[in-house]
Amino acid sequence: MTPPVIGSTEWDDELRAQLGLRGAWARSALDRLVRGRSPDELDPHAVVDELDDAVWLTCAHLRDELERSGVGVDAASRAALSSSLKAATWVLLHELVPGYGTLMYLGHMLLETGLSGQLSRWIARQLAAMITHGGAAVYEAADYYFGVTVFARADLSAFMLPRLVVELPPARRAWLLKGTPWIDWSVKAPLYEQLAADPAWHTPLARALLTSCDPYGRVDPMAARRLASTLARAEPPLLAELDALTLRPARARVIGLLCPPRPVPSPIHPGQYLLRLDLRELRPWAVGGELWLHERRFGALVWFTWTVEPDERARSAGFAHRASELADYQRRMIEVGDETSDGDLVRWHAVDGSPEAAHELLGEEIELWAPGQRDAAIAAS
C-alpha cells in the first residue's frame, strides 16, 4: 500500500496506529528544535544533541497526557516512545531541511533497530514516502541516500527492497530497479524473480540486468540469462543485447607475467601466478572467471588488487627478465612492450593455475568466461 504524504492527516493517523504517537507531539518536538530559526540555520550535524533535548522536553511536557493515554507506564515503554518520537521528528525535519545529512541520522536510527520491529518498518515506509510524494529537494535527497547507503549495503538492501516493491506506486518501478545493479546478486535475485512474474516489470528488469553486467555491477551471468528468458514482454532489443552479453566473454591482452620461482608466502600462494592485463572489456564476473586461449583453460582469475609500487616498476623497466625481491621472496618478471595507462602503479591479477603453462599467454589476447558460461555459449551456437 502506498504510504501517505508526510505530515498529512493520513500520516498522523498512521503514526498513531503504528507507533502510538500523535502527530502533534512530533510537531511540538520540531517546534522546540526550530525555535524560530530559518531552515538555512538548521544544519542537521549541528542540531543532533538539540533534537535529543527537544524530544526529551516534549516527553516531559506531555507526561501527564502520556499517562492518560496509557503510554509510558514503565521505563521500556517510555524509551520506545522516545525513540519513535525522535524518528518522527527527524522525518519532519527532513521536510524542512532535505539532504543526505538529515537522512543519515534517520538511517542511523534504522540500523539501531536491528532492522526489525515496528519502528524499523515505519522508518522504511517514510523513505518510500519521500520517493513517492517528495518535492524535488526531498526526492533528490532520498534518491541519493538510497544510492550511496541503502543500495550499497547488503543488509539494508535485503530489508528495504521487498518493502519498496509493495509500497512504491507502479510509476516508480524504473526508479526502484535503477539502483539494484550494484547490489549483490544473492540479495536481489529473489526480488528479480518475484517481479518477473508481472509483465509490467519486464522491460525495467531487462534494463537492470543489463546494467548488472557492467564492470561494477553484480550478477550471476547464467542466472541472469535464465531469468531473461522469462521476460517475454521486455523490449526485444534489450533482450537481444542481454542474450549476447551473457554469452560473450571479457577479453584482455596479457602484457606482463610474474611467476614466483618457488613456493612463496601469502599473498601469492603455490599454484598461483600474476598477470598484468590490458583489459579490453571488463565484466563483473571477471574475478572467478576462467582464462581460455585457443580452446585451452589456463586457470581462474582469483583477485584483482595486487600492485607493484612505482620504484619497483622503474627498476624493471627495459628488462625482459629480471629477478628482484619483494615481501621476502624472489620473483621473476617478464614484460612486453605494450603501453599501459596504469599511471604510477602497475596492477597485477592473481591467477589460480599452472605457472609453467602461463608463459604461453604472454602477448596473447585471452578470454575470461564465468563458470559454465562458455559451455552455454557453445550450446547456443
GROMACS .gro file of C-alpha atoms in nm, residues 45-324:
model
  280
   45HIS     CA    1   2.503   1.780   1.208
   46ALA     CA    2   2.483   2.075   1.449
   47VAL     CA    3   2.140   2.000   1.596
   48VAL     CA    4   2.176   1.630   1.681
   49ASP     CA    5   2.202   1.695   2.056
   50GLU     CA    6   1.939   1.968   2.037
   51LEU     CA    7   1.697   1.726   1.877
   52ASP     CA    8   1.751   1.478   2.159
   53ASP     CA    9   1.680   1.758   2.409
   54ALA     CA   10   1.367   1.865   2.218
   55VAL     CA   11   1.233   1.508   2.225
   56TRP     CA   12   1.310   1.472   2.597
   57LEU     CA   13   1.142   1.803   2.682
   58THR     CA   14   0.839   1.713   2.473
   59CYS     CA   15   0.802   1.379   2.651
   60ALA     CA   16   0.842   1.551   2.988
   61HIS     CA   17   0.587   1.817   2.899
   62LEU     CA   18   0.340   1.553   2.783
   63ARG     CA   19   0.399   1.315   3.073
   64ASP     CA   20   0.050   1.354   3.216
   65GLU     CA   21  -0.109   1.318   2.874
   66LEU     CA   22   0.104   1.014   2.803
   67GLU     CA   23  -0.004   0.851   3.126
   68ARG     CA   24  -0.370   0.922   3.046
   69SER     CA   25  -0.311   0.762   2.706
   70GLY     CA   26  -0.174   0.451   2.873
   71VAL     CA   27   0.175   0.516   2.738
   72GLY     CA   28   0.492   0.536   2.940
   73VAL     CA   29   0.382   0.331   3.236
   74ASP     CA   30   0.729   0.175   3.258
   75ALA     CA   31   1.082   0.265   3.152
   76ALA     CA   32   1.081   0.037   2.846
   77SER     CA   33   0.760   0.194   2.713
   78ARG     CA   34   0.895   0.543   2.769
   79ALA     CA   35   1.220   0.456   2.591
   80ALA     CA   36   1.031   0.311   2.293
   81LEU     CA   37   0.810   0.619   2.276
   82SER     CA   38   1.113   0.848   2.292
   83SER     CA   39   1.281   0.661   2.004
   84SER     CA   40   0.964   0.674   1.796
   85LEU     CA   41   0.919   1.044   1.864
   86LYS     CA   42   1.281   1.110   1.771
   87ALA     CA   43   1.240   0.924   1.439
   88ALA     CA   44   0.917   1.111   1.358
   89THR     CA   45   1.089   1.442   1.436
   90TRP     CA   46   1.378   1.356   1.203
   91VAL     CA   47   1.126   1.278   0.928
   92LEU     CA   48   0.950   1.612   0.975
   93LEU     CA   49   1.285   1.792   0.995
   94HIS     CA   50   1.380   1.639   0.661
   95GLU     CA   51   1.074   1.804   0.506
   96LEU     CA   52   1.221   2.137   0.623
   97VAL     CA   53   1.589   2.060   0.562
   98PRO     CA   54   1.609   1.788   0.296
   99GLY     CA   55   1.951   1.644   0.241
  100TYR     CA   56   2.174   1.347   0.297
  101GLY     CA   57   2.284   1.475   0.638
  102THR     CA   58   1.931   1.461   0.778
  103LEU     CA   59   1.860   1.120   0.628
  104MET     CA   60   2.192   0.987   0.754
  105TYR     CA   61   2.080   1.032   1.114
  106LEU     CA   62   1.740   0.881   1.042
  107GLY     CA   63   1.930   0.593   0.881
  108HIS     CA   64   2.137   0.553   1.197
  109MET     CA   65   1.813   0.505   1.388
  110LEU     CA   66   1.700   0.246   1.135
  111LEU     CA   67   2.020   0.047   1.184
  112GLU     CA   68   1.989   0.076   1.562
  113THR     CA   69   1.657  -0.107   1.542
  114GLY     CA   70   1.840  -0.412   1.410
  115LEU     CA   71   1.615  -0.386   1.102
  116SER     CA   72   1.336  -0.548   1.298
  117GLY     CA   73   1.024  -0.432   1.476
  118GLN     CA   74   0.754  -0.178   1.411
  119LEU     CA   75   0.980   0.129   1.423
  120SER     CA   76   1.212  -0.007   1.154
  121ARG     CA   77   0.915  -0.082   0.929
  122TRP     CA   78   0.776   0.267   0.990
  123ILE     CA   79   1.108   0.435   0.903
  124ALA     CA   80   1.132   0.228   0.585
  125ARG     CA   81   0.782   0.343   0.493
  126GLN     CA   82   0.883   0.708   0.537
  127LEU     CA   83   1.175   0.660   0.300
  128ALA     CA   84   0.931   0.515   0.049
  129ALA     CA   85   0.702   0.816   0.104
  130MET     CA   86   0.989   1.054   0.022
  131ILE     CA   87   1.047   0.878  -0.309
  132THR     CA   88   0.673   0.862  -0.383
  133HIS     CA   89   0.549   1.206  -0.279
  134GLY     CA   90   0.853   1.421  -0.204
  135GLY     CA   91   0.910   1.755  -0.369
  136ALA     CA   92   1.220   1.794  -0.583
  137ALA     CA   93   1.463   1.852  -0.294
  138VAL     CA   94   1.316   1.577  -0.075
  139TYR     CA   95   1.314   1.327  -0.362
  140GLU     CA   96   1.668   1.417  -0.466
  141ALA     CA   97   1.798   1.368  -0.112
  142ALA     CA   98   1.619   1.035  -0.071
  143ASP     CA   99   1.737   0.918  -0.412
  144TYR     CA  100   2.096   0.999  -0.316
  145TYR     CA  101   2.059   0.829   0.024
  146PHE     CA  102   1.937   0.510  -0.140
  147GLY     CA  103   2.221   0.519  -0.392
  148VAL     CA  104   2.510   0.569  -0.151
  149THR     CA  105   2.376   0.392   0.159
  150VAL     CA  106   2.081   0.156   0.110
  151PHE     CA  107   2.187   0.004  -0.220
  152ALA     CA  108   2.549  -0.011  -0.103
  153ARG     CA  109   2.474  -0.237   0.196
  154ALA     CA  110   2.353  -0.594   0.166
  155ASP     CA  111   2.160  -0.581   0.496
  156LEU     CA  112   1.976  -0.258   0.413
  157SER     CA  113   1.907  -0.373   0.058
  158ALA     CA  114   1.764  -0.704   0.175
  159PHE     CA  115   1.545  -0.518   0.426
  160MET     CA  116   1.426  -0.235   0.200
  161LEU     CA  117   1.375  -0.396  -0.140
  162PRO     CA  118   1.075  -0.619  -0.057
  163ARG     CA  119   0.905  -0.326   0.117
  164LEU     CA  120   0.964  -0.090  -0.173
  165VAL     CA  121   0.804  -0.336  -0.414
  166VAL     CA  122   0.485  -0.323  -0.207
  167GLU     CA  123   0.484   0.044  -0.112
  168LEU     CA  124   0.604   0.225  -0.423
  169PRO     CA  125   0.346   0.301  -0.694
  170PRO     CA  126   0.389   0.148  -1.042
  171ALA     CA  127   0.528   0.477  -1.174
  172ARG     CA  128   0.837   0.424  -0.955
  173ARG     CA  129   0.926   0.079  -1.091
  174ALA     CA  130   1.207   0.211  -1.307
  175TRP     CA  131   1.345   0.411  -1.013
  176LEU     CA  132   1.343   0.108  -0.785
  177LEU     CA  133   1.539  -0.107  -1.027
  178LYS     CA  134   1.793   0.155  -1.131
  179GLY     CA  135   1.979   0.122  -0.800
  180THR     CA  136   1.983  -0.257  -0.786
  181PRO     CA  137   2.254  -0.345  -1.043
  182TRP     CA  138   2.528  -0.287  -0.783
  183ILE     CA  139   2.359  -0.497  -0.513
  184ASP     CA  140   2.493  -0.847  -0.459
  185TRP     CA  141   2.316  -1.098  -0.678
  186SER     CA  142   2.217  -1.317  -0.384
  187VAL     CA  143   2.028  -1.021  -0.231
  188LYS     CA  144   1.846  -0.900  -0.541
  189ALA     CA  145   1.784  -1.233  -0.719
  190PRO     CA  146   1.470  -1.317  -0.514
  191LEU     CA  147   1.330  -0.971  -0.589
  192TYR     CA  148   1.406  -1.002  -0.961
  193GLU     CA  149   1.240  -1.341  -0.976
  194GLN     CA  150   0.934  -1.209  -0.793
  195LEU     CA  151   0.899  -0.910  -1.028
  196ALA     CA  152   0.945  -1.125  -1.338
  197ALA     CA  153   0.601  -1.276  -1.270
  198ASP     CA  154   0.444  -0.938  -1.363
  199PRO     CA  155   0.482  -0.844  -1.734
  200ALA     CA  156   0.474  -0.475  -1.641
  201TRP     CA  157   0.817  -0.519  -1.482
  202HIS     CA  158   0.980  -0.698  -1.774
  203THR     CA  159   1.138  -0.401  -1.952
  204PRO     CA  160   1.270  -0.235  -1.630
  205LEU     CA  161   1.404  -0.573  -1.524
  206ALA     CA  162   1.584  -0.625  -1.855
  207ARG     CA  163   1.749  -0.284  -1.817
  208ALA     CA  164   1.854  -0.367  -1.461
  209LEU     CA  165   2.002  -0.698  -1.575
  210LEU     CA  166   2.199  -0.524  -1.849
  211THR     CA  167   2.339  -0.269  -1.605
  212SER     CA  168   2.422  -0.551  -1.366
  213CYS     CA  169   2.655  -0.682  -1.638
  214ASP     CA  170   2.851  -0.354  -1.640
  215PRO     CA  171   3.203  -0.369  -1.491
  216TYR     CA  172   3.092  -0.259  -1.145
  217GLY     CA  173   2.764  -0.445  -1.140
  218ARG     CA  174   2.681  -0.764  -0.951
  219VAL     CA  175   2.543  -1.053  -1.150
  220ASP     CA  176   2.548  -1.427  -1.200
  221PRO     CA  177   2.553  -1.430  -1.581
  222MET     CA  178   2.399  -1.775  -1.614
  223ALA     CA  179   2.121  -1.693  -1.367
  224ALA     CA  180   2.065  -1.362  -1.545
  225ARG     CA  181   2.039  -1.545  -1.875
  226ARG     CA  182   1.782  -1.787  -1.734
  227LEU     CA  183   1.581  -1.501  -1.586
  228ALA     CA  184   1.595  -1.304  -1.911
  229SER     CA  185   1.438  -1.599  -2.092
  230THR     CA  186   1.122  -1.542  -1.884
  231LEU     CA  187   1.089  -1.171  -1.973
  232ALA     CA  188   0.873  -1.220  -2.281
  233ARG     CA  189   0.722  -0.868  -2.261
  234ALA     CA  190   1.052  -0.682  -2.240
  235GLU     CA  191   1.164  -0.466  -2.532
  236PRO     CA  192   1.325  -0.703  -2.790
  237PRO     CA  193   1.647  -0.500  -2.837
  238LEU     CA  194   1.714  -0.523  -2.464
  239LEU     CA  195   1.669  -0.898  -2.465
  240ALA     CA  196   1.892  -0.937  -2.770
  241GLU     CA  197   2.167  -0.731  -2.608
  242LEU     CA  198   2.134  -0.923  -2.283
  243ASP     CA  199   2.145  -1.255  -2.466
  244ALA     CA  200   2.463  -1.158  -2.649
  245LEU     CA  201   2.628  -1.015  -2.339
  246THR     CA  202   2.575  -1.320  -2.121
  247LEU     CA  203   2.716  -1.542  -2.395
  248ARG     CA  204   3.023  -1.328  -2.467
  249PRO     CA  205   3.347  -1.338  -2.268
  250ALA     CA  206   3.552  -1.045  -2.149
  251ARG     CA  207   3.880  -1.009  -2.336
  252ALA     CA  208   4.222  -0.891  -2.223
  253ARG     CA  209   4.575  -0.874  -2.363
  254VAL     CA  210   4.843  -1.029  -2.140
  255ILE     CA  211   5.119  -0.766  -2.125
  256GLY     CA  212   5.310  -0.896  -1.825
  257LEU     CA  213   5.374  -1.219  -1.637
  258LEU     CA  214   5.515  -1.271  -1.291
  259CYS     CA  215   5.587  -1.627  -1.174
  260PRO     CA  216   5.739  -1.688  -0.830
  261PRO     CA  217   6.020  -1.938  -0.884
  262ARG     CA  218   5.946  -2.129  -0.563
  263PRO     CA  219   5.665  -2.163  -0.306
  264VAL     CA  220   5.611  -1.821  -0.152
  265PRO     CA  221   5.430  -1.677   0.148
  266SER     CA  222   5.093  -1.501   0.131
  267PRO     CA  223   4.960  -1.322  -0.068
  268ILE     CA  224   5.090  -1.525  -0.363
  269HIS     CA  225   5.035  -1.893  -0.296
  270PRO     CA  226   5.184  -2.204  -0.458
  271GLY     CA  227   4.994  -2.283  -0.774
  272GLN     CA  228   4.928  -1.915  -0.850
  273TYR     CA  229   5.092  -1.661  -1.076
  274LEU     CA  230   5.035  -1.295  -1.164
  275LEU     CA  231   4.929  -1.144  -1.493
  276ARG     CA  232   4.946  -0.784  -1.597
  277LEU     CA  233   4.647  -0.729  -1.823
  278ASP     CA  234   4.536  -0.472  -2.075
  279LEU     CA  235   4.165  -0.522  -2.019
  280ARG     CA  236   3.982  -0.459  -2.347
  281GLU     CA  237   3.647  -0.501  -2.167
  282LEU     CA  238   3.552  -0.590  -1.815
  283ARG     CA  239   3.264  -0.787  -1.670
  284PRO     CA  240   3.163  -0.825  -1.305
  285TRP     CA  241   3.227  -1.197  -1.334
  286ALA     CA  242   3.595  -1.145  -1.424
  287VAL     CA  243   3.700  -1.233  -1.068
  288GLY     CA  244   3.646  -1.606  -1.056
  289GLY     CA  245   3.636  -1.616  -1.434
  290GLU     CA  246   3.814  -1.888  -1.629
  291LEU     CA  247   4.108  -1.796  -1.856
  292TRP     CA  248   4.093  -1.951  -2.202
  293LEU     CA  249   4.323  -1.930  -2.503
  294HIS     CA  250   4.299  -2.142  -2.818
  295GLU     CA  251   4.036  -2.376  -2.667
  296ARG     CA  252   4.252  -2.438  -2.361
  297ARG     CA  253   4.180  -2.341  -1.999
  298PHE     CA  254   4.472  -2.177  -1.816
  299GLY     CA  255   4.323  -2.126  -1.471
  300ALA     CA  256   4.086  -1.887  -1.294
  301LEU     CA  257   4.130  -1.521  -1.203
  302VAL     CA  258   4.102  -1.508  -0.826
  303TRP     CA  259   4.151  -1.143  -0.731
  304PHE     CA  260   4.248  -0.800  -0.858
  305THR     CA  261   4.423  -0.577  -0.610
  306TRP     CA  262   4.789  -0.678  -0.605
  307THR     CA  263   5.015  -0.394  -0.721
  308VAL     CA  264   5.381  -0.323  -0.791
  309GLU     CA  265   5.500   0.008  -0.648
  310PRO     CA  266   5.647   0.281  -0.878
  311ASP     CA  267   6.012   0.227  -0.771
  312GLU     CA  268   5.979  -0.145  -0.844
  313ARG     CA  269   5.835  -0.065  -1.185
  314ALA     CA  270   6.125   0.170  -1.255
  315ARG     CA  271   6.382  -0.093  -1.164
  316SER     CA  272   6.220  -0.340  -1.400
  317ALA     CA  273   6.181  -0.101  -1.694
  318GLY     CA  274   6.364  -0.213  -2.003
  319PHE     CA  275   6.426  -0.569  -1.886
  320ALA     CA  276   6.268  -0.872  -2.047
  321HIS     CA  277   6.370  -1.085  -1.749
  322ARG     CA  278   6.455  -0.967  -1.403
  323ALA     CA  279   6.491  -1.125  -1.060
  324SER     CA  280   6.401  -0.898  -0.769
   0.00000   0.00000   0.00000
